[in-house]
Each structure stands twice: as C-alpha cells, then as structure tokens.
Short mmCIF file of C-alpha atoms and ligand atoms in Angstrom, two decimals:
data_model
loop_
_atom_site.label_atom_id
_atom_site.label_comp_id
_atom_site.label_asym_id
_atom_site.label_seq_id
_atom_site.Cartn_x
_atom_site.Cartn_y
_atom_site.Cartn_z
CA UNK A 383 38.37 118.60 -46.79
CA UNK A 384 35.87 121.45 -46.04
CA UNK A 385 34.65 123.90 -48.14
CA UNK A 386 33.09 127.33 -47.28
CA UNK A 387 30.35 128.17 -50.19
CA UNK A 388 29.06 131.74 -50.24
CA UNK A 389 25.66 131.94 -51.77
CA UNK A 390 22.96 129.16 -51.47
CA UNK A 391 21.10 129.48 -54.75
CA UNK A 392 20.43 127.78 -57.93
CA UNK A 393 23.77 127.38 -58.47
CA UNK A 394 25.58 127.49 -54.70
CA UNK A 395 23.15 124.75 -53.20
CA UNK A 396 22.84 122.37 -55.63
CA UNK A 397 26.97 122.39 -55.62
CA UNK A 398 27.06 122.51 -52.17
CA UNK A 399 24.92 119.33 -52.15
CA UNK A 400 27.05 117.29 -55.00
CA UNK A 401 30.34 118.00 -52.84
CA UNK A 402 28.64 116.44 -49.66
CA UNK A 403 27.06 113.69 -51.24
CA UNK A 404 31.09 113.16 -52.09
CA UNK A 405 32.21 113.31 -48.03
CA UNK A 406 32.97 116.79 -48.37
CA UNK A 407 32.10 118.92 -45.39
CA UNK A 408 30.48 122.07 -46.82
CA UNK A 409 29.62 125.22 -44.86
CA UNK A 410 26.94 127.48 -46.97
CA UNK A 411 26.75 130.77 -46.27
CA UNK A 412 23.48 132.77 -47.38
CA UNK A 413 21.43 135.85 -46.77
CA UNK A 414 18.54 134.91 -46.87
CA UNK A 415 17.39 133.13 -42.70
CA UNK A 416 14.43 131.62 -44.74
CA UNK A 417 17.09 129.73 -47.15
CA UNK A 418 19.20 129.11 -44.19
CA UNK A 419 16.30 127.40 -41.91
CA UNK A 420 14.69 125.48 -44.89
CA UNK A 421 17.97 124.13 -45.80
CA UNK A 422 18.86 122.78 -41.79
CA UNK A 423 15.44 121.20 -41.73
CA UNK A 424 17.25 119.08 -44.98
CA UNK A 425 14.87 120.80 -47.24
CA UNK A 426 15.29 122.99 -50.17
CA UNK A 427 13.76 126.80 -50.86
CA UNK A 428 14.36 126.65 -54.84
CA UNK A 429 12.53 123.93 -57.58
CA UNK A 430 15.18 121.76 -59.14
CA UNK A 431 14.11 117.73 -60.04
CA UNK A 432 16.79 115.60 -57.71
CA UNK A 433 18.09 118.39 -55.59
CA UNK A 434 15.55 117.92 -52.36
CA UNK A 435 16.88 114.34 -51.93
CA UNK A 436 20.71 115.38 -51.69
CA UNK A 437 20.35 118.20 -49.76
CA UNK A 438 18.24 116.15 -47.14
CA UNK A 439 20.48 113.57 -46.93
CA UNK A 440 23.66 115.68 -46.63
CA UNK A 441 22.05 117.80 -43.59
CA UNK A 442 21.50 114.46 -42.11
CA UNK A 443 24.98 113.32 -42.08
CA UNK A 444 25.88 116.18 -40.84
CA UNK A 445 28.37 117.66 -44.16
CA UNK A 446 26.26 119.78 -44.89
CA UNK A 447 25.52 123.26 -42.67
CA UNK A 448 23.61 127.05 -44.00
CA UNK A 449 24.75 129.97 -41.93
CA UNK A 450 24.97 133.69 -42.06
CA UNK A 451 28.76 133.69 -41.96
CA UNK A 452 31.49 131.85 -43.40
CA UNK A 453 34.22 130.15 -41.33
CA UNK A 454 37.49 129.01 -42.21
CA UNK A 455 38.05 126.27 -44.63
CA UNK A 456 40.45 124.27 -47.08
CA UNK A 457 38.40 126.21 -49.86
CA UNK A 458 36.05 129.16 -50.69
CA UNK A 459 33.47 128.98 -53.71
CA UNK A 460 31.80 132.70 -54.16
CA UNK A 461 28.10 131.39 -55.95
CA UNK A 462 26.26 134.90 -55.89
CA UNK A 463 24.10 137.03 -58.38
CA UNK A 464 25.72 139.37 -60.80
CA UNK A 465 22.91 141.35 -61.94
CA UNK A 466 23.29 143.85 -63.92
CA UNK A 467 22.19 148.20 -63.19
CA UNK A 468 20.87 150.76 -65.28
CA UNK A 469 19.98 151.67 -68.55
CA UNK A 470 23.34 150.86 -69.95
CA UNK A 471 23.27 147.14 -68.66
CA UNK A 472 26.42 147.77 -66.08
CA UNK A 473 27.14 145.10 -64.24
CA UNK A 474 26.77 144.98 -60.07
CA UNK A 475 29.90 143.33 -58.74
CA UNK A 476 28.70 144.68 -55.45
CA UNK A 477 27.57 140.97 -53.91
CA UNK A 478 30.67 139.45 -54.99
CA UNK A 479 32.98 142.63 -53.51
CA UNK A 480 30.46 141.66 -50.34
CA UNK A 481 31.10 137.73 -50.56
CA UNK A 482 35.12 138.53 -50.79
CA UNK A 483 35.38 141.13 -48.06
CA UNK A 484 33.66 138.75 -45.93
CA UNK A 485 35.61 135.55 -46.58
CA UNK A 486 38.67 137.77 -45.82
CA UNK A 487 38.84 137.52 -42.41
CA UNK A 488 38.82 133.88 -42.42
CA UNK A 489 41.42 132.81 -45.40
CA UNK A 490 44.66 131.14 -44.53
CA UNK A 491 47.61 129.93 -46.08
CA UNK A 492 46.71 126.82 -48.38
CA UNK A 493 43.27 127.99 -49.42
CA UNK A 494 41.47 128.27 -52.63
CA UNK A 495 39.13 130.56 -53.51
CA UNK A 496 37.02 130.25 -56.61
CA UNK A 497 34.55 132.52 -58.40
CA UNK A 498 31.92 130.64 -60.20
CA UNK A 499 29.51 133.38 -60.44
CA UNK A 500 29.34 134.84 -64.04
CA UNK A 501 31.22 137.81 -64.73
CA UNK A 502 32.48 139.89 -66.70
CA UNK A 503 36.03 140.17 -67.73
CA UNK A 504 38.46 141.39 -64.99
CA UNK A 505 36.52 139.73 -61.88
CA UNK A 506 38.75 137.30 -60.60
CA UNK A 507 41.73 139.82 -60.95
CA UNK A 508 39.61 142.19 -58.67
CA UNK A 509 38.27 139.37 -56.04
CA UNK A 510 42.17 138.65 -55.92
CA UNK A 511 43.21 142.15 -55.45
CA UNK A 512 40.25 142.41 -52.66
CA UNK A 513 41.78 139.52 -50.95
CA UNK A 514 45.46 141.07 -50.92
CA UNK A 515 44.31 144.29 -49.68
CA UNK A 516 42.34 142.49 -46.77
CA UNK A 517 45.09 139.70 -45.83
CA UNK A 518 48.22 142.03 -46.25
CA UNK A 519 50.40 138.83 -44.58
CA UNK A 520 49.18 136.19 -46.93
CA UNK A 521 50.75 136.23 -51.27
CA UNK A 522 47.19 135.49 -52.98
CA UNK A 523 47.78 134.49 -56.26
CA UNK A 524 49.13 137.15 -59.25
CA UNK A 525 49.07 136.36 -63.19
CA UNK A 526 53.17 136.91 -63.23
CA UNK A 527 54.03 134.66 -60.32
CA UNK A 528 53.34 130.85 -59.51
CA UNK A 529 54.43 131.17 -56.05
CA UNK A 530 51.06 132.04 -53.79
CA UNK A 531 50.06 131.12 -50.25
CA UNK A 532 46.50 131.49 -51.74
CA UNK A 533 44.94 130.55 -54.56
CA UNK A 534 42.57 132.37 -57.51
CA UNK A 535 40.64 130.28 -59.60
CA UNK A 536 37.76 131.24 -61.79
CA UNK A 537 34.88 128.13 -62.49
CA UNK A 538 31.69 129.21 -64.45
CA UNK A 539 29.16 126.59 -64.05
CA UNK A 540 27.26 126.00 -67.10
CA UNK A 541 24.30 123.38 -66.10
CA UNK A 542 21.20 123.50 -67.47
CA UNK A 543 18.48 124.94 -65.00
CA UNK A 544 15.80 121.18 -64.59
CA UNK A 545 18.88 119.01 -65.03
CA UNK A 546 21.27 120.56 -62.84
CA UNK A 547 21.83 117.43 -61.14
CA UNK A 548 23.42 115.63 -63.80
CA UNK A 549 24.67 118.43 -65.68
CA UNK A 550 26.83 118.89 -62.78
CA UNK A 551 28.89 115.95 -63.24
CA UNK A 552 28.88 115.55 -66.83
CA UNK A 553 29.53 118.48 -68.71
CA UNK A 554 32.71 119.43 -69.31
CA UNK A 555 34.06 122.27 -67.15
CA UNK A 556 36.30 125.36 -68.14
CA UNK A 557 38.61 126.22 -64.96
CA UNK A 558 40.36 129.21 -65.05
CA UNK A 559 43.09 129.75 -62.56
CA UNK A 560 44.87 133.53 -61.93
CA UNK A 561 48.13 131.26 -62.23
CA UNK A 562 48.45 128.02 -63.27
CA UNK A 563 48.75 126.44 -59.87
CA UNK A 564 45.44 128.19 -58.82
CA UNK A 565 43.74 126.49 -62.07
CA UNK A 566 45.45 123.12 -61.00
CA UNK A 567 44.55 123.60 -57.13
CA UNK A 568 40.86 124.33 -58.17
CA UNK A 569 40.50 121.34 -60.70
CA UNK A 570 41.48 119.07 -57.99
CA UNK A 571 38.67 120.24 -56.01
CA UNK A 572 36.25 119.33 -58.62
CA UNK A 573 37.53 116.30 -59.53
CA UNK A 574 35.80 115.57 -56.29
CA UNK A 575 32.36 115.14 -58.40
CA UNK A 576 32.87 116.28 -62.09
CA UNK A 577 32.83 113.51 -64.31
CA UNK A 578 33.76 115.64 -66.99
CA UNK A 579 36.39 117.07 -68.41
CA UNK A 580 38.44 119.87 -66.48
CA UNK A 581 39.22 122.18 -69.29
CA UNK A 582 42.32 124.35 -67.40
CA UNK A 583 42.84 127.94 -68.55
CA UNK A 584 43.73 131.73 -67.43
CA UNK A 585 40.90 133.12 -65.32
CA UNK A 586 39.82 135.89 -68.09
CA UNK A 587 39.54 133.14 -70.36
CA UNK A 588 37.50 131.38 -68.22
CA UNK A 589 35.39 134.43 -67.84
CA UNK A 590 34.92 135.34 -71.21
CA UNK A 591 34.00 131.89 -72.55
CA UNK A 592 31.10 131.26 -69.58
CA UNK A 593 29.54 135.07 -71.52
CA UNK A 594 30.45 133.13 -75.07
CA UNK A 595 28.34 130.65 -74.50
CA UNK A 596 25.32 132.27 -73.75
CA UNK A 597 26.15 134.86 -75.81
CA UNK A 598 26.43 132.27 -78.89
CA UNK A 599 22.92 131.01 -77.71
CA UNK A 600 21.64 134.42 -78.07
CA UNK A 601 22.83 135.23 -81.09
CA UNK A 602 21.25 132.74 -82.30
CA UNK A 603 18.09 132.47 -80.24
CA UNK A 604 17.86 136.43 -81.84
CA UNK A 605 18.33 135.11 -85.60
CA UNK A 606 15.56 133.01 -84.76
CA UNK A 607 13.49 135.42 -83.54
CA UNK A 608 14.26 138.19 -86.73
CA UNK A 609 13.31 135.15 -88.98
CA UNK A 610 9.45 135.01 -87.20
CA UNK A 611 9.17 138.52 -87.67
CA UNK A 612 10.28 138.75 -91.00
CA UNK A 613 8.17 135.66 -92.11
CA UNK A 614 5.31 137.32 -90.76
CA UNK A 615 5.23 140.66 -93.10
CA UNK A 616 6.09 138.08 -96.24
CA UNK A 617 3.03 135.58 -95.51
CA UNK A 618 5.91 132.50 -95.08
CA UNK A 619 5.30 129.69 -92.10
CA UNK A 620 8.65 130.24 -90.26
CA UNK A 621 8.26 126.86 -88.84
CA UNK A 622 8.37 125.08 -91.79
CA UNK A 623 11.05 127.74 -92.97
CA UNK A 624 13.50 126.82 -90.30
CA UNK A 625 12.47 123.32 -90.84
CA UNK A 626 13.33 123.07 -94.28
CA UNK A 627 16.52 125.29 -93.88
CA UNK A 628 17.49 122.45 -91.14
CA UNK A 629 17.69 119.88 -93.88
CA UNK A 630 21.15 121.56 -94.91
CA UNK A 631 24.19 119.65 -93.39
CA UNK A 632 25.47 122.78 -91.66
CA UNK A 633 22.39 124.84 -90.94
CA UNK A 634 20.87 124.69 -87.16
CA UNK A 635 18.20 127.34 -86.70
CA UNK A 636 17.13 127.62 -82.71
CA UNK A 637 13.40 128.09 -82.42
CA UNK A 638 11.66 131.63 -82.59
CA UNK A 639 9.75 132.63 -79.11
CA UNK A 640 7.88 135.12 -77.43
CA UNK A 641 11.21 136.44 -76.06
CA UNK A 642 14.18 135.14 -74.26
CA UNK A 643 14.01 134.52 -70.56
CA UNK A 644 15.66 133.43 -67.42
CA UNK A 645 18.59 134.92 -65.38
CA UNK A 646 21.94 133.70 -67.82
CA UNK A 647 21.35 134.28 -71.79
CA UNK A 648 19.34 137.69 -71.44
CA UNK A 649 21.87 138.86 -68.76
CA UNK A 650 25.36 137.96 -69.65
CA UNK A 651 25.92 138.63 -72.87
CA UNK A 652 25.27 142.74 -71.77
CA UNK A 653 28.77 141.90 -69.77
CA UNK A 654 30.39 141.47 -72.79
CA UNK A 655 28.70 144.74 -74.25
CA UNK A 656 29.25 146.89 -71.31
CA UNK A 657 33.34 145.79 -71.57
CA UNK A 658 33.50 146.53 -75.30
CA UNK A 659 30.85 148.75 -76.36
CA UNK A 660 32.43 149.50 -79.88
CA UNK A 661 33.19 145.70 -80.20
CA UNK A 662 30.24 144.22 -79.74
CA UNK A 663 27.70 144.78 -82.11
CA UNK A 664 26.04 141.71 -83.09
CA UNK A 665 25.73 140.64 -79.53
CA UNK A 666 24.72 143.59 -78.59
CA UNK A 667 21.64 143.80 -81.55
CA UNK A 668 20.94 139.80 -80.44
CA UNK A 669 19.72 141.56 -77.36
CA UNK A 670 17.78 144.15 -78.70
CA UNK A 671 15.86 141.99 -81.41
CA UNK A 672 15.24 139.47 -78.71
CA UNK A 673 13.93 142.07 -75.88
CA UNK A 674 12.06 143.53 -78.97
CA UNK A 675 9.86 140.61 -79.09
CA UNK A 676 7.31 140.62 -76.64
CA UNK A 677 6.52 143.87 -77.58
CA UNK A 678 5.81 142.60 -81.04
CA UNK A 679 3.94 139.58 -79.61
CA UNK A 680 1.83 142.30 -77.51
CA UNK A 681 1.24 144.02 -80.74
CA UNK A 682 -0.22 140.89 -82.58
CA UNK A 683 -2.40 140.72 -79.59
CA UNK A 684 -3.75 143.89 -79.67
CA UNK A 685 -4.71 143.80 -83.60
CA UNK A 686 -6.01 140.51 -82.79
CA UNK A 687 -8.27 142.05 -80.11
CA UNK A 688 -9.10 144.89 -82.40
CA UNK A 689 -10.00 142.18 -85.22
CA UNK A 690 -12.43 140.68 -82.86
CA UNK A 691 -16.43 141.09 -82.98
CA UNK A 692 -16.89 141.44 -79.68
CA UNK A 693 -15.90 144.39 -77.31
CA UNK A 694 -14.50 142.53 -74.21
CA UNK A 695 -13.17 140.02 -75.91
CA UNK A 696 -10.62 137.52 -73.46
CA UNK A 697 -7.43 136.87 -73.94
CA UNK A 698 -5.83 133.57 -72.67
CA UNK A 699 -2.11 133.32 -71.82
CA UNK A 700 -1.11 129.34 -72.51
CA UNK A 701 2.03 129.22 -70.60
CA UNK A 702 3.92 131.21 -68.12
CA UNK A 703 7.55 129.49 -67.06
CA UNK A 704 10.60 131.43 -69.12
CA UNK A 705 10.60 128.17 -71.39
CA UNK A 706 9.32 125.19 -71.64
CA UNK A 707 8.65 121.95 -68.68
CA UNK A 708 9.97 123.92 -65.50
CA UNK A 709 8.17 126.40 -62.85
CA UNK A 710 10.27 128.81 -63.08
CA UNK A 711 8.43 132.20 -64.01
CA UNK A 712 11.77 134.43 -62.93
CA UNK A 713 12.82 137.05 -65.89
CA UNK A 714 10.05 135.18 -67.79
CA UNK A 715 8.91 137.02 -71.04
CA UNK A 716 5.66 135.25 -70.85
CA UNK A 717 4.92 137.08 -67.33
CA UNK A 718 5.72 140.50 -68.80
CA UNK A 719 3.70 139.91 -71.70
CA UNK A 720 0.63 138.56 -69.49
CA UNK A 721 0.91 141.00 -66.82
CA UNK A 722 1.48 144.19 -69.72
CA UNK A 723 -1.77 142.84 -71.27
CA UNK A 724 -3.55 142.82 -68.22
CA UNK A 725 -3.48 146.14 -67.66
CA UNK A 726 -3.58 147.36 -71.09
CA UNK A 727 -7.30 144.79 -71.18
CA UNK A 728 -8.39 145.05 -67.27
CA UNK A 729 -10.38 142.25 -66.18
CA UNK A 730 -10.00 140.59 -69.46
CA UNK A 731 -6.96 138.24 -69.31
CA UNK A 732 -6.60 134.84 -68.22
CA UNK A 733 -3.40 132.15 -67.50
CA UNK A 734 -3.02 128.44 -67.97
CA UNK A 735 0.08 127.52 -66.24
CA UNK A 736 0.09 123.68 -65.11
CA UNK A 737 3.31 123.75 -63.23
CA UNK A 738 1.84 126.36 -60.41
CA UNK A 739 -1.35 126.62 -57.97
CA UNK A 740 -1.11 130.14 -57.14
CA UNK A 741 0.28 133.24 -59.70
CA UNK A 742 2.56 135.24 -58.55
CA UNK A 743 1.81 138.70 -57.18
CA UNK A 744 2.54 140.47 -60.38
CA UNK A 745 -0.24 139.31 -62.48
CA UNK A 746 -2.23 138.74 -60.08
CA UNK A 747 -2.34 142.39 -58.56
CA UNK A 748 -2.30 142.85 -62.48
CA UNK A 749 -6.01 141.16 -62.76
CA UNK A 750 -4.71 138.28 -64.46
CA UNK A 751 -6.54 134.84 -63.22
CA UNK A 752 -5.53 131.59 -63.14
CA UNK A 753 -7.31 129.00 -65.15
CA UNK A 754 -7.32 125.55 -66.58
CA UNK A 755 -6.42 124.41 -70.14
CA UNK A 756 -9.98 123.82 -71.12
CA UNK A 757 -11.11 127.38 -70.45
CA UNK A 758 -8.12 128.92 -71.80
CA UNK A 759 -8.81 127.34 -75.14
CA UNK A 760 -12.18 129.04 -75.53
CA UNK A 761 -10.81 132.75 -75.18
CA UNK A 762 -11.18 134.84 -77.63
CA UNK A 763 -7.87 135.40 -78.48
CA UNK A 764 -5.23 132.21 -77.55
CA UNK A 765 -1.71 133.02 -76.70
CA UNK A 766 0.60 130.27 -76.56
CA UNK A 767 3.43 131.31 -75.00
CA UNK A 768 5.60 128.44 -73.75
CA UNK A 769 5.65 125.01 -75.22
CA UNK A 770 4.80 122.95 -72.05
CA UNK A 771 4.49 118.99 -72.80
CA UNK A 772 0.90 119.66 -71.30
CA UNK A 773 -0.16 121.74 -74.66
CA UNK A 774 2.17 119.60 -77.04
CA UNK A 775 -0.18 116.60 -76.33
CA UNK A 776 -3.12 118.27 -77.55
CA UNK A 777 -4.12 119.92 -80.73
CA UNK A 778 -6.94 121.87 -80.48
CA UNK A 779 -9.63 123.13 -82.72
CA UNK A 780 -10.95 126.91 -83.08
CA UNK A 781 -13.49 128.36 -83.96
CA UNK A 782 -13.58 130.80 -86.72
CA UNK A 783 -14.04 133.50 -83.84
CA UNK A 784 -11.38 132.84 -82.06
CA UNK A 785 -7.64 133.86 -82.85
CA UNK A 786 -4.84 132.13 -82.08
CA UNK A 787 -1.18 133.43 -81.34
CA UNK A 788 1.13 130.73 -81.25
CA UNK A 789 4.77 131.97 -80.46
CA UNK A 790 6.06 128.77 -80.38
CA UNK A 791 4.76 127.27 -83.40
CA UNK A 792 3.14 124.20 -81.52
CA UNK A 793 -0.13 124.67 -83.12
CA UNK A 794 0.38 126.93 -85.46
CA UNK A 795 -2.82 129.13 -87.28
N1 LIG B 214 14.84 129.95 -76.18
C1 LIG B 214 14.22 130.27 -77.38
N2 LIG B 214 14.51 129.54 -78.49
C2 LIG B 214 15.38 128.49 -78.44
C3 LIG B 214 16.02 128.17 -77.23
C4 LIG B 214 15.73 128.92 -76.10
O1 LIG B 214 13.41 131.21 -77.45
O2 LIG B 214 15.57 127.86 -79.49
C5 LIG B 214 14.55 130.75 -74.96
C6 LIG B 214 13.88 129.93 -73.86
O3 LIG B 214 12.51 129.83 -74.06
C7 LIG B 214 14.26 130.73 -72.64
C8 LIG B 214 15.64 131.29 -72.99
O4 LIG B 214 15.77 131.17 -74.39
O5 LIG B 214 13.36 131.81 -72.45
C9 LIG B 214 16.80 130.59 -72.33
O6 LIG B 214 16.58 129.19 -72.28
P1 LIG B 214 17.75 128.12 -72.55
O7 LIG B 214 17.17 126.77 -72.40
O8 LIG B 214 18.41 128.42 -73.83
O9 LIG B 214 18.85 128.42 -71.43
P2 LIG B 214 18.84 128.64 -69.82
O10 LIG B 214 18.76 130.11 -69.54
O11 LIG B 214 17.90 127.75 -69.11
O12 LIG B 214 20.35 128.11 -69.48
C10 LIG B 214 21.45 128.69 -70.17
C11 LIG B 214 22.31 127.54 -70.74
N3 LIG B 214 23.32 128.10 -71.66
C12 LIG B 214 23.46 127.64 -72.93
O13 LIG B 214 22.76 126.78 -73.40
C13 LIG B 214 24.56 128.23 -73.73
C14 LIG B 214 22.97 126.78 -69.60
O14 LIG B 214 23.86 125.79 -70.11
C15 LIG B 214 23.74 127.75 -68.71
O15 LIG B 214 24.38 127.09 -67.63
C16 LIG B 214 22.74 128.74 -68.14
O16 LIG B 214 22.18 129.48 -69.24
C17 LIG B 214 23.49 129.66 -67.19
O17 LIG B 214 23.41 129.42 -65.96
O18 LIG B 214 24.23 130.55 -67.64
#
C-alpha cells in the first residue's frame, strides 16, 4: 500500500506518521522546503506532544518521504488550509483546486482520493469534477453511479490539537464517500490505524457535520461568552453563575474567555454562513459575540488603566497560547489583545507566557516584552488571559493598587 498525502501540516503529518508507523509507505507532499528538509532529517517543523518520535522513526525505516511533488500511489489524501477571504468570510478553495490539479497527472485506475481538509459544502463534488476534467480516460466517482475507476471520499479529521496522537485512533470518524463504494474504499484505508468507529456517509454529509461540530462548540463557546458580559453590567460572578446553572441534569455551560482562537471553531463555522447566509443566523451571531470579545476585554483594560493613580501604569498579559497548556499562539485572541494594547499603551505592556523563550514578531515589533510570572503579577493592571496549569497552581494576592482582569475566571477579583 502507498499513499500520496498532499499537505504536511498539523493535520497531513501527524496522519502521514500514524499510517507509517502501520507499514504504510507514505509520500508527503508540501510547500514549504523548510517542512520538507526538517521532516527527512526525521524531525518535525510543528509542536504536537508524541508526534517527533513517529515521524523520526518512520523516516528511518524508510515509509516515510516529504517532497515537492506527488507521485503515483494506491491513494491520495488532500490535508491543506481552507482559509477563508474577505470581509464576507468566503472561503479559499484555491490550495485544494492546487492540491487536485496536481495529483491529476499521477491518478490511475484503482485509486482513492480523499479530502480531509474542512470545507464547505460542495467540495468533494468539485475536487471530483477537477479530477474528471483532468483524467478525461479514467470514470472518477459520481453521486448517481457506483461504477468508478476512481474513487471520492470525503474524511474530516476532528482531533484535538495537544492530543492529536491519540485522538487519531480513537475518536470516531465520519467518512463520507461521493458513492458508496468511494465511502467503503476510503474506510478501508483507515481501518489501517483508526480504532474507532468508521461512521460511513454521503460526502456533503460528511462535510457539513465536520462545520457542525465546531459550529455547535461555538455556539456555545458564544453563549458563554454573552453570559460574562451580561453578568458584568448586573454585578453577578458568572463563574459561580455557570457553576450553579451546571448543577441542572441537562445544563452544560462552556467557559467564558477572552475570545475564541485557533484555526477550526473561529473559521469553519463562517463556511456554513457564507453557503446559507439567510439560514444561518445563530451561527452566524456565535461569531460575532465571540470576535466581539476581545474588544470588550480591551475595553475593561482601558477603564482599568484610566482607574489607576498612576500615569504609566503597566499592564501584564498572563497568557498568550489560543487556550490553555499548548504553544500555540496562531489566531490567538490573547496575541491580538496584547499586541492592540501595546500600541494603544507604548512601552507599557508586558507578557508571561511559560510555554515560549522568544515572542513572536508581532508583539514584539509591537513593544510588548517578555517576562516571568513573578513580575507580571506586580503590574498595575493583571490580565489573565489563558488558563495555563502554570497560573492555576498559584493564587495570588493584590494589592489594593493593582487591578486584576481575569477572563478566565481562575482567580477571579
Ligand atoms: N474556548 C473557550 N471556552 C470553552 C472552550 C474553548 O473560550 O469553554 C476557546 C479556547 O480557549 C480556544 C477556542 O475556544 O481559544 C477553541 O478551543 P477548543 O479547545 O474548543 O478547540 P480547538 O480549536 O483546539 O479544536 C477544535 C475541536 N472541535 C470541537 O471540539 C468541536 C477539535 O475536535 C477539532 O478537530 C478542531 O477544532 C479542528 O481541527 O477542527
């Protein structure tokens, strides 16, 4: 068996590195020559606890390869970004267009080729339509026939970014063929590793229950975050609010933040928008209340800084990752809120991060600098931003100076 994977990222790689740790022979195709020659020294370019050790060992045997092209194979699996343009949220298909067109050359009769990057609605139709225009002699796979020489399967990973290793194998997974035969012909590939269930379905299913999922999560992530503010103008703890509330059999209130971050929940559920504008109108005001909030978290800060007796009075950032135990500072809302600070208060802002040595170029071209815990806690105003076990395992005292902003309700006022 060998498998052509297109896209060596969060997702792509650590896949990549489950199928060769199960004998297959995998052939990663990336972009980006820093990826490619980190990954054939059997090292990794991304963070991600239990990935470094597979990947090394798989480039040792020899199953597993990076390159800048794809070759032929038993099957294709396209793992690249689906970002999304503009101010109404459209979503850029144009890597996965880029991913098919260049696969094309090198399908044959027999193949599989699945899309597990998420999408919206319609993708898998198109990537198969892409393939028929570019392999005129081959039947790729239609919705109204069974009989293909190629199949279409749609795959949405759903792992949790700091335990994609074992999420990987043990969550369930929805697979969502163009046909049936394509959803059959792609489950057997996963059986390879997944440990799972293989839920099989149509491929706009598929699609539109990878975006329900996060979606859902937003949603409620948003109620969550309307509750804080709301709480806030009536003088009620939300904490002990949602707490409370929690006690009810069938009532499971997420936790309020300074915003929600990373590249899925505050990106996907726009794909469902952008399909159905008219339709979607709670998910579409879940991602308005929840981009809303750092803006409301900079406000608090600035009445806070306003409120304070002295005229340069620091601010300390606790907390920079998009949530809570990982490095990751990508699409954080803690970085937007630390670096929009910094320039609004020049020279006057300051980060506690324990998960990196350096910040990244954005705060600190911003004037943001990186400190420890200690000093952080004796800024004027304290901004807890991301519930890290480092600041769970304390509880500080403050002075009566000081103000604190806890957005996470670890410490509370
Ligand atoms: N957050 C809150 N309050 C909460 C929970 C989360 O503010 O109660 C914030 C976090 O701080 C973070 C953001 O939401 O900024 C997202 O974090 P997360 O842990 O909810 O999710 P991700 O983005 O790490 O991973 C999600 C997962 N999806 C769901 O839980 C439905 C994961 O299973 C998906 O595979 C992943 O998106 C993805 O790749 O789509």
């Amino acid at each position: 068996m060998k498998l052509c994977i297109c896209g060596l990222g969060y997702i792509g790689l650590p896949t990549a590195a489950m199928f060769a740790r199960n004998g297959v022979s995998v052939h990663g195709v990336e972009i980006n020559q820093h990826a490619i020659d980190t990954i054939n020294q059997g090292k990794i370019h991304i963070v991600e606890p239990g990935l470094g050790e597979v990947v090394h060992k798989a480039v040792s045997d020899g199953l597993l390869v990076a390159a800048n092209q794809p070759c032929e194979a038993d099957a294709f699996i396209i793992c690249v970004p689906t970002p999304f343009t503009g101010d109404n949220h459209e979503p850029d298909l144009s890597f996965v267009d880029a991913a098919t067109g260049e696969i094309a050359p090198f399908i044959r009769k027999g193949n599989t080729v699945i899309l597990e990057s998420t999408s919206p609605v319609g993708t898998t139709e198109r990537v198969a339509e892409i393939l028929q225009k570019n392999c005129p002699d081959l039947k790729i796979a239609r919705e109204d026939s069974e009989y293909c020489d190629v199949y279409v399967a749609y795959c949405p990973e759903r792992v949790l970014p700091g335990k994609i290793m074992s999420e990987l194998v043990d969550n369930d997974r929805i697979v969502g063929g163009i046909n049936q035969v394509s959803a059959r012909k792609a489950a057997d590939i996963y059986g390879i590793f997944v440990k799972g269930e293989l839920l099989l379905t149509n491929a706009r299913t598929g699609e539109m229950s990878k975006l329900t999922e996060n979606a859902f999560r937003d949603v409620n992530i948003a109620f969550a975050n309307e509750l804080s503010l709301i709480c806030d103008r009536l003088h009620i703890d939300v904490w002990e609010l949602i707490s409370l509330a929690n006690h009810h059999p069938r009532v499971n209130i997420l936790n309020p933040g300074p915003g929600v971050g990373g590249h899925c929940i505050a990106v996907d559920p726009w794909f469902i928008v952008s399909k159905t504008p008219d339709l979607a109108r709670i998910i579409e005001t879940a991602r308005k209340v929840n981009d809303h909030k750092p803006e409301w978290v900079k406000e608090q800060v600035r009445e806070a800084v306003a409120g304070s007796a002295r005229k340069d009075s620091l601010i300390a950032c606790l907390g920079l990752a998009f949530k809570p135990d990982i490095d990751d500072l990508r699409e954080s809302p803690a970085v937007r809120i630390a670096r929009d600070l910094a320039r609004e208060f020049p020279g006057r802002v300051i980060a506690a991060e324990p998960h990196i040595a350096e910040l990244p170029a954005v705060l600190s071209k911003s004037g943001v600098r990186l400190t420890d815990i200690a000093e952080a806690l004796k800024a004027d105003v304290v901004l807890l931003l991301v519930d890290h076990r480092e600041f769970r395992a304390i509880k500080p005292e403050f002075a009566p100076e000081q103000t604190l902003i806890d957005t996470r309700g670890l410490w509370k006022s």
